[in-house]
XYZ file of N, CA and C in Angstrom:
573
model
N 80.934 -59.178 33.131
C 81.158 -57.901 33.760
C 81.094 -56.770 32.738
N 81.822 -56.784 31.166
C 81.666 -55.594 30.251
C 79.944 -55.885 29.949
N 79.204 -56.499 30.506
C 77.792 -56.562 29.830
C 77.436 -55.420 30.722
N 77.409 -55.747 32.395
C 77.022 -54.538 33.205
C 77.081 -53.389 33.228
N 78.876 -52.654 32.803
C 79.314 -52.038 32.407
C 78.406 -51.538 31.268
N 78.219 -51.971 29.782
C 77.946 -51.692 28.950
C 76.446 -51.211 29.204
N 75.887 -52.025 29.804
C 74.368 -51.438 30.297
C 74.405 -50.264 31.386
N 75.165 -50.027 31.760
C 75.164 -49.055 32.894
C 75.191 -47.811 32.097
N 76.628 -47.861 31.693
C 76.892 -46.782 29.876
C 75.631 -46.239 29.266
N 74.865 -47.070 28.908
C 73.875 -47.073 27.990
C 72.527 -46.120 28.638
N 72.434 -46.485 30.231
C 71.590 -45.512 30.926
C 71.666 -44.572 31.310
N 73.043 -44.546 31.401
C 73.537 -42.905 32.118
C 73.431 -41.995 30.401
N 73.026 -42.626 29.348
C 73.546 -41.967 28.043
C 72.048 -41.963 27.808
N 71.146 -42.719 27.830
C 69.618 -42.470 27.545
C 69.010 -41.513 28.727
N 69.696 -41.439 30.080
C 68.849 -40.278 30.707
C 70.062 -38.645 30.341
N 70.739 -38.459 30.523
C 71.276 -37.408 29.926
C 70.529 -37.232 28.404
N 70.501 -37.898 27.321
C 69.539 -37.349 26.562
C 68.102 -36.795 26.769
N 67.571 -37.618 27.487
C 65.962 -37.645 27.954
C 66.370 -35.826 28.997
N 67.367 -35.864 29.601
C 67.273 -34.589 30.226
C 67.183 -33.525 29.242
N 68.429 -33.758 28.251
C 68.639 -32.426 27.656
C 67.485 -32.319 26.758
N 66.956 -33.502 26.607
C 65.464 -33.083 26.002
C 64.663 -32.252 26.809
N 64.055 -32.927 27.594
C 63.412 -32.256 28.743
C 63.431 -30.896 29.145
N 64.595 -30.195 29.317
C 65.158 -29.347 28.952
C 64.630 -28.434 28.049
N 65.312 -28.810 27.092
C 65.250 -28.427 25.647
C 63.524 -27.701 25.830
N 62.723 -28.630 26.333
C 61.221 -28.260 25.674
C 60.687 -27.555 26.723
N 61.008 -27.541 27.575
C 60.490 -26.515 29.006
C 61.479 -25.084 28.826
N 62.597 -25.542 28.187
C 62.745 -23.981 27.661
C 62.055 -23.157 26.797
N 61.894 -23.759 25.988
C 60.838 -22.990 24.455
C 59.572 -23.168 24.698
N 59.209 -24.016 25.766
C 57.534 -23.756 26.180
C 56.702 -22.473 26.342
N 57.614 -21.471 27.478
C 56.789 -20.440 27.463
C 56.971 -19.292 26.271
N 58.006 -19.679 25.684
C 57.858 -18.434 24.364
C 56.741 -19.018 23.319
N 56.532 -20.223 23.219
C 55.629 -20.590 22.238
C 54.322 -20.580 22.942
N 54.174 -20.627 23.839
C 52.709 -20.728 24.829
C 52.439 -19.171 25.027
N 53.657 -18.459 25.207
C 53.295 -16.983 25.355
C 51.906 -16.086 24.480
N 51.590 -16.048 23.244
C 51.264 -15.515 22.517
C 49.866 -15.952 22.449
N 49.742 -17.855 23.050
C 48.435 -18.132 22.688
C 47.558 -18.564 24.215
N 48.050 -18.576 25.335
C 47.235 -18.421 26.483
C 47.612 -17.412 27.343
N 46.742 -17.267 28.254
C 46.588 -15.720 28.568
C 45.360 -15.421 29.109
N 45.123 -15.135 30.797
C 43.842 -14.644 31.114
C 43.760 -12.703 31.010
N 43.179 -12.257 30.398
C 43.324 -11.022 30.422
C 43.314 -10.259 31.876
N 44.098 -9.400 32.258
C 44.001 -8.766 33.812
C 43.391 -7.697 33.707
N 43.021 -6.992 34.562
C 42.201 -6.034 34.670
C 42.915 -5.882 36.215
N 43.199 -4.263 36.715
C 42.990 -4.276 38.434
C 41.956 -4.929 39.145
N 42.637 -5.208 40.330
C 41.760 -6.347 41.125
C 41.593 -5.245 42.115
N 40.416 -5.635 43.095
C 39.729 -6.888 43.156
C 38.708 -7.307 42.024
N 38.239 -8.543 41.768
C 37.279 -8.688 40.949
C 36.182 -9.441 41.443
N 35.153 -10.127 40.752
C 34.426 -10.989 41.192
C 34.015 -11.389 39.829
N 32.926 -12.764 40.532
C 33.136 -13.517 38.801
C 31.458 -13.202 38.693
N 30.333 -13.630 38.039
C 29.562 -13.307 37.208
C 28.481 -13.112 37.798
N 28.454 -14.490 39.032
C 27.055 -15.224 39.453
C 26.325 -13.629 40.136
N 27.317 -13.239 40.872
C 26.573 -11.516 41.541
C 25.765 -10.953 41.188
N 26.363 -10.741 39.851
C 26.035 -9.563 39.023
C 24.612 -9.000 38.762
N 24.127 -10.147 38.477
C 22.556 -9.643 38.391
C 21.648 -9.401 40.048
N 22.067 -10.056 40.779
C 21.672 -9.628 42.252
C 21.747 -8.218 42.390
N 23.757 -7.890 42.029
C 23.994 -6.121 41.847
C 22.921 -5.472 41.145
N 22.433 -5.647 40.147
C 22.028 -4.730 39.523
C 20.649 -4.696 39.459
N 19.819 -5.838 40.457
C 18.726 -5.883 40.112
C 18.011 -4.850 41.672
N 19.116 -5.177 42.713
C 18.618 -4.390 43.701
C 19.204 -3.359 44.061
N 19.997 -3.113 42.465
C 20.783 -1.595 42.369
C 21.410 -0.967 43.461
N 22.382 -2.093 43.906
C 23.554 -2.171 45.143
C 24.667 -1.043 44.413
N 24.953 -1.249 43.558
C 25.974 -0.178 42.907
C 25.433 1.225 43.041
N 24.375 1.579 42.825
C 23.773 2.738 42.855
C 23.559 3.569 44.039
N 22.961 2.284 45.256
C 22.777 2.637 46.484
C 24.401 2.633 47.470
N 25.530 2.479 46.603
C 26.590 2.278 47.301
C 27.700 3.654 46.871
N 27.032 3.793 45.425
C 27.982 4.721 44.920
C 29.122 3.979 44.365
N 29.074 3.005 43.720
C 30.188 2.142 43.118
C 30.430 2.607 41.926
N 31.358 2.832 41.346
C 31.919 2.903 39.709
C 32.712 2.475 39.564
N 32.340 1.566 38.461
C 33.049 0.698 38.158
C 32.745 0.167 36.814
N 33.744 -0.281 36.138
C 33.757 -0.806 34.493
C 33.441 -2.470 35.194
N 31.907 -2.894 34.756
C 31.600 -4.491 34.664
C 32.407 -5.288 33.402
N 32.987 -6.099 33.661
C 34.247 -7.235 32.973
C 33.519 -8.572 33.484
N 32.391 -8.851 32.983
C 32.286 -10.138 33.646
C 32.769 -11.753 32.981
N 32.774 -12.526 33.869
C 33.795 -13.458 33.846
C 33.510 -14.756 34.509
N 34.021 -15.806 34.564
C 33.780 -16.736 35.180
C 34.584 -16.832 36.472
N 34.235 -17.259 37.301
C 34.956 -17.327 38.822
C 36.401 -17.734 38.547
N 36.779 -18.489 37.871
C 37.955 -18.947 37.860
C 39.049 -17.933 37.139
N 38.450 -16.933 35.964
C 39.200 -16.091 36.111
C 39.339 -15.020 36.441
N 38.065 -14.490 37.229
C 38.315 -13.621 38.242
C 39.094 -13.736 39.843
N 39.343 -15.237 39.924
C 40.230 -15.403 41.310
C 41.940 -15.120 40.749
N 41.974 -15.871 39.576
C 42.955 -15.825 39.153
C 43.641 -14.196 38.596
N 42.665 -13.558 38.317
C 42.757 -12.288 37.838
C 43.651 -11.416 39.185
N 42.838 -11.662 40.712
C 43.312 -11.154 41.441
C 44.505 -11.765 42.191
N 45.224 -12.846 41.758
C 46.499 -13.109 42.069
C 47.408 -12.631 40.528
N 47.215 -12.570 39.506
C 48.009 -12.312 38.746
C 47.943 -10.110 39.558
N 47.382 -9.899 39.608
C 47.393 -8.247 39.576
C 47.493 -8.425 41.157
N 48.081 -8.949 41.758
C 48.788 -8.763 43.258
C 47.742 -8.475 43.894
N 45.899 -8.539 44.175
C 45.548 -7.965 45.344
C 45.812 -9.042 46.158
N 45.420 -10.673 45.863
C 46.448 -11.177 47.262
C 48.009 -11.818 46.808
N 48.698 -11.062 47.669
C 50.315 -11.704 47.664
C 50.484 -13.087 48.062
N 49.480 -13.749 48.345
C 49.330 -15.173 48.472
C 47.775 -16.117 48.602
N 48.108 -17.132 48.366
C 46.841 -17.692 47.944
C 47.204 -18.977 49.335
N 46.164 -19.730 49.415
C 45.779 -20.810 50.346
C 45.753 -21.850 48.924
N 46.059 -23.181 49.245
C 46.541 -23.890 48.526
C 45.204 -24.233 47.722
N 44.214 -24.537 48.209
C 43.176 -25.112 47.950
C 42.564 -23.802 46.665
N 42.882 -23.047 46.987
C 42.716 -21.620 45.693
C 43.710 -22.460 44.050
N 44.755 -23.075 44.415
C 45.740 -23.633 43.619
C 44.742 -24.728 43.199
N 44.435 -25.377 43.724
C 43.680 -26.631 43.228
C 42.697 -26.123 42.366
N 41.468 -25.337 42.716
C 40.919 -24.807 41.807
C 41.312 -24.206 40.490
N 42.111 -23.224 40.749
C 42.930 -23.263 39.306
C 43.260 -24.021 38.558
N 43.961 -25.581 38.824
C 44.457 -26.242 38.245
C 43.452 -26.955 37.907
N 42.049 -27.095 38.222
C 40.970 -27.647 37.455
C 40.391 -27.190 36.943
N 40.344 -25.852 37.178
C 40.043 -25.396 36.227
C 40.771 -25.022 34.594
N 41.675 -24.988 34.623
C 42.599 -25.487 33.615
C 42.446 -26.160 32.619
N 42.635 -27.418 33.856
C 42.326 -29.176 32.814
C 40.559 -28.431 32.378
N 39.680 -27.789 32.396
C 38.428 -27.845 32.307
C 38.546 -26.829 30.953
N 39.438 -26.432 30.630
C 40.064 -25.123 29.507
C 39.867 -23.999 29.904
N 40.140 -23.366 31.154
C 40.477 -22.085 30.915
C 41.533 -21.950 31.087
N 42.134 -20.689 30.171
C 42.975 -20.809 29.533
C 44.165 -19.757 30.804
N 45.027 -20.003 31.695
C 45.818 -19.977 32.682
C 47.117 -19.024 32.043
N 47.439 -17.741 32.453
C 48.824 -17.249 32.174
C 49.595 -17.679 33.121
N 50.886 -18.484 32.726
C 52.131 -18.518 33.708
C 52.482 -17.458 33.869
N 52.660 -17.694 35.306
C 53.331 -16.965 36.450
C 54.500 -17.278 37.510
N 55.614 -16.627 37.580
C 56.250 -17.339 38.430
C 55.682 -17.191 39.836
N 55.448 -18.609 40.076
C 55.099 -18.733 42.127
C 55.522 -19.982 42.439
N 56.380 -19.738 43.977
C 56.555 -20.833 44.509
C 55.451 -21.288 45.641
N 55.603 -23.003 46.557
C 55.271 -23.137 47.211
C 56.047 -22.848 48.175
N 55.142 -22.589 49.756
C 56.318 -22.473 50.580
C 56.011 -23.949 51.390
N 56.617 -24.914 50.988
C 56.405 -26.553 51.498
C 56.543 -26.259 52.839
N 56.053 -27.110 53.793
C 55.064 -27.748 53.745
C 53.793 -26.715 53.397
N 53.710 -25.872 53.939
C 52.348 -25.221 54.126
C 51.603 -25.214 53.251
N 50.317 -24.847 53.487
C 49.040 -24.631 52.688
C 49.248 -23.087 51.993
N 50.634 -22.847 51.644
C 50.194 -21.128 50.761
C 51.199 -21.366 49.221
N 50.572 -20.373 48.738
C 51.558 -20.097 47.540
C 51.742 -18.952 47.403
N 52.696 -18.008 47.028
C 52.965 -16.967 46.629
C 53.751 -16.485 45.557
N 53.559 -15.183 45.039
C 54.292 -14.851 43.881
C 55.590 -14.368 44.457
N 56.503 -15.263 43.125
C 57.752 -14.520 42.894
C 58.039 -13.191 42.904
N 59.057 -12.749 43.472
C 59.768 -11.255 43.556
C 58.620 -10.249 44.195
N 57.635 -10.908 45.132
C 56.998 -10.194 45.967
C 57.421 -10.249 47.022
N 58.372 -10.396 47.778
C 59.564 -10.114 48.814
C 59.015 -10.939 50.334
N 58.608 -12.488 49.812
C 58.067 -13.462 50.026
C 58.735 -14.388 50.488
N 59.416 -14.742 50.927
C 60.186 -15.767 51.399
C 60.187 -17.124 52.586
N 59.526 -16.491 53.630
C 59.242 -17.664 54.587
C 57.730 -17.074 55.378
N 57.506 -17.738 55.771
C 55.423 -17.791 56.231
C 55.673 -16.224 57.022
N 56.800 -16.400 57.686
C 57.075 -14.955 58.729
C 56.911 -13.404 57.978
N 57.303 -13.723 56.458
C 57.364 -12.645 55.739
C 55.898 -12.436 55.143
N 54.973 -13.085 55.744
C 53.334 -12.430 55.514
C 53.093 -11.747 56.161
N 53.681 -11.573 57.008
C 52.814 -10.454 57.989
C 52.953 -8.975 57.780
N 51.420 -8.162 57.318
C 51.153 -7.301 56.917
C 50.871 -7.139 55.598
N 50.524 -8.727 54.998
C 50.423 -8.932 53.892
C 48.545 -9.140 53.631
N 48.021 -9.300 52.517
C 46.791 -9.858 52.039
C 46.764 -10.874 51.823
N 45.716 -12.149 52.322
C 45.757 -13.648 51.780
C 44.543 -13.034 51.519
N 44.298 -14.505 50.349
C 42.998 -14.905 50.010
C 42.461 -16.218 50.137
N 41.570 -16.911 51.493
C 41.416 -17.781 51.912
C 40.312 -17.848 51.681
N 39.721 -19.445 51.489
C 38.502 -19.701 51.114
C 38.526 -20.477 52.350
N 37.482 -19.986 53.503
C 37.170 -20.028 54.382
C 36.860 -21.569 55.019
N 35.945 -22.235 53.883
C 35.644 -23.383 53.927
C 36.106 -24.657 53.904
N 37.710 -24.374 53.744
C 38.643 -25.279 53.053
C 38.593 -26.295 54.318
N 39.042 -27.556 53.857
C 39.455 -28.455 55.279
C 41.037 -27.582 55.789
N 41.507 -27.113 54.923
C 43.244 -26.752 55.504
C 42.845 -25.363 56.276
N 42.170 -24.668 56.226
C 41.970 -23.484 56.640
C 42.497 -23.786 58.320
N 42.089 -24.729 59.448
C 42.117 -24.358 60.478
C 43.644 -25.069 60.576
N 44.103 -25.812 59.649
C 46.015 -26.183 59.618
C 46.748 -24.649 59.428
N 46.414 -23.790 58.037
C 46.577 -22.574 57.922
C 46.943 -21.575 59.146
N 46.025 -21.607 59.902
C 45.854 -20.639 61.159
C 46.801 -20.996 61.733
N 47.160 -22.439 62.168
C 48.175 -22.841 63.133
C 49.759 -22.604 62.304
N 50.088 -22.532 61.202
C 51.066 -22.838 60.809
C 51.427 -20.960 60.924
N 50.052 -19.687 60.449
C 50.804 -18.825 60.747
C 51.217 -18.683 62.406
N 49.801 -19.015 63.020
C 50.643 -19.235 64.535
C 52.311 -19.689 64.983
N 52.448 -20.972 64.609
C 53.709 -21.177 64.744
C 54.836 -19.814 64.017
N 54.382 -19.338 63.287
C 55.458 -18.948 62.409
C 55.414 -17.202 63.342
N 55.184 -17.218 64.358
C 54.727 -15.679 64.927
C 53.810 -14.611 64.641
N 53.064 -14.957 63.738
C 51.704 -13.968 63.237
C 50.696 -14.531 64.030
N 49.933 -13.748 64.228
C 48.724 -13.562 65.028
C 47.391 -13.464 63.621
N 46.725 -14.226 63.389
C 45.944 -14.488 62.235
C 44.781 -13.114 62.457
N 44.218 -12.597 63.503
C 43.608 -11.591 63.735
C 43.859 -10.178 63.824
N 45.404 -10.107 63.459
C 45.892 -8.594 63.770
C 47.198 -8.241 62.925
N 48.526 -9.448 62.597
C 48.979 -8.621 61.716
C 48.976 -9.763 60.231
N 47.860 -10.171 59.786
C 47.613 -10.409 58.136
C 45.999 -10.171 58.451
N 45.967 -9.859 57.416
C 44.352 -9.861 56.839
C 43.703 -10.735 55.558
N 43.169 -11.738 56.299
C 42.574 -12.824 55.504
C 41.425 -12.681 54.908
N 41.421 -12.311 53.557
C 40.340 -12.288 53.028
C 39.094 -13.318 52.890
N 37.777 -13.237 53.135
C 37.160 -14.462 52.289
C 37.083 -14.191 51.197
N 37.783 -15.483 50.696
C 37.658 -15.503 49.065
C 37.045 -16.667 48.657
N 36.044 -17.429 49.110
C 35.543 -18.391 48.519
C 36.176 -18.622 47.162
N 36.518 -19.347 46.450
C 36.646 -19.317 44.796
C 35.159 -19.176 44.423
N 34.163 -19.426 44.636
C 33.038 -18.852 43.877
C 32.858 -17.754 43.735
N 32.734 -16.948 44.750
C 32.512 -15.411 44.459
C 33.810 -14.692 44.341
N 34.769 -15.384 44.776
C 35.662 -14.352 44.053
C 36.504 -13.286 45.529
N 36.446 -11.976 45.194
C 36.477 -10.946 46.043
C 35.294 -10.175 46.248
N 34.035 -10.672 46.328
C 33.165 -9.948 46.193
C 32.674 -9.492 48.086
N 33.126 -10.332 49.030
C 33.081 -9.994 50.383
C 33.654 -8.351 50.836
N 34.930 -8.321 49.857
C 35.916 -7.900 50.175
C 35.678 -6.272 49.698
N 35.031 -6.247 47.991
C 34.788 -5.349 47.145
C 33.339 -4.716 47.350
N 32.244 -5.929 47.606
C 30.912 -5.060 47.547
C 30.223 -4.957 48.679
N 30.689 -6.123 49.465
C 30.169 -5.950 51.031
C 30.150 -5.579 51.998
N 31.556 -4.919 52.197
C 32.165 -4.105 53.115
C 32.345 -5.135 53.908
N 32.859 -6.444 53.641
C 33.070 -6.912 55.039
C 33.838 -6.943 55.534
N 34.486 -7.226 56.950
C 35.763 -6.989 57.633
C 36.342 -8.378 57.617
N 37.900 -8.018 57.562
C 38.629 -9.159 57.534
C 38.441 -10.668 58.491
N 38.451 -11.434 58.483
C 38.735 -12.660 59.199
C 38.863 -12.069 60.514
N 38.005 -12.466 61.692
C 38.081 -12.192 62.869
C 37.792 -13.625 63.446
């Protein structure tokens, strides 16, 4: 019986260490990570690169009257660009996935605080006055249209009392292009 005892002791004393480790290193993570990753922001909306020469070859900026400082970029951190600089207050999950492979792929990701709102397909930023699916409405998503979750999406703001056609406005945001529906096309929201 002191063997059980003694082994029991012994685990409750190797995971309390393993915590306060754990701990320990997710505290000092972001001050030491601070300084060396980092996607640069710029105001959003943005778009990422592939456009660009389409823009300029059939001189859409010109014929539109656009001004604008070109920052070009790769898609991944121009989607990301426009959730760090708030143009959407929430993302569709499948926007998350991309990020996070893109990541593992090295680009280089600034933490941000955002939660999920479980179950659903969204994420949103912290201290954007965000709290349950109900508190989107009158908000900006950025949905990539194509997703398999997109038509779960619709139903879950349904359930939650939003009307997906009248009070949020769903952007297409493909992750490839970015905001470029939104910025150069004039197109209208999700109908």
């Amino acid at each position: 019986m002191k063997y059980k005892a003694l082994l029991a002791g012994s685990r409750r004393a190797a995971v309390a260490v393993l915590t306060t480790a754990a701990l320990a290193a997710l505290a000092g993570t972001p001050a030491l990570a601070q300084p060396t990753l980092g996607t640069p922001s710029f105001p959003g909306p943005s778009m990422s690169a592939h456009p660009l020469p389409i823009i300029q070859s059939q001189k859409l900026d010109e014929r539109h009257g656009w001004k604008h400082e070109w920052n070009v970029r790769t898609s991944a951190a121009a989607y990301l660009n426009d959730f760090y600089t708030n143009v959407y207050g929430a993302l569709h999950v499948s926007g998350v996935n991309y990020i996070a492979k893109n990541y593992n792929k090295g680009t280089p990701i600034r933490i941000i605080g955002a939660s999920m709102v479980f179950p659903y397909p969204v994420m949103v930023r912290e201290g954007g006055g965000i709290e349950t699916i109900a508190d989107l409405k009158g908000k900006t998503m950025g949905v990539p249209r194509a997703s398999y979750i997109y038509a779960y999406l619709i139903a879950v703001l349904k359930h939650h009392g939003i009307d997906p056609d009248n009070d949020i406005t769903c952007r297409r945001s493909s992750c490839s292009t970015a905001a470029i529906s939104m910025r150069f096309s004039s197109a209208p929201p999700r109908r």
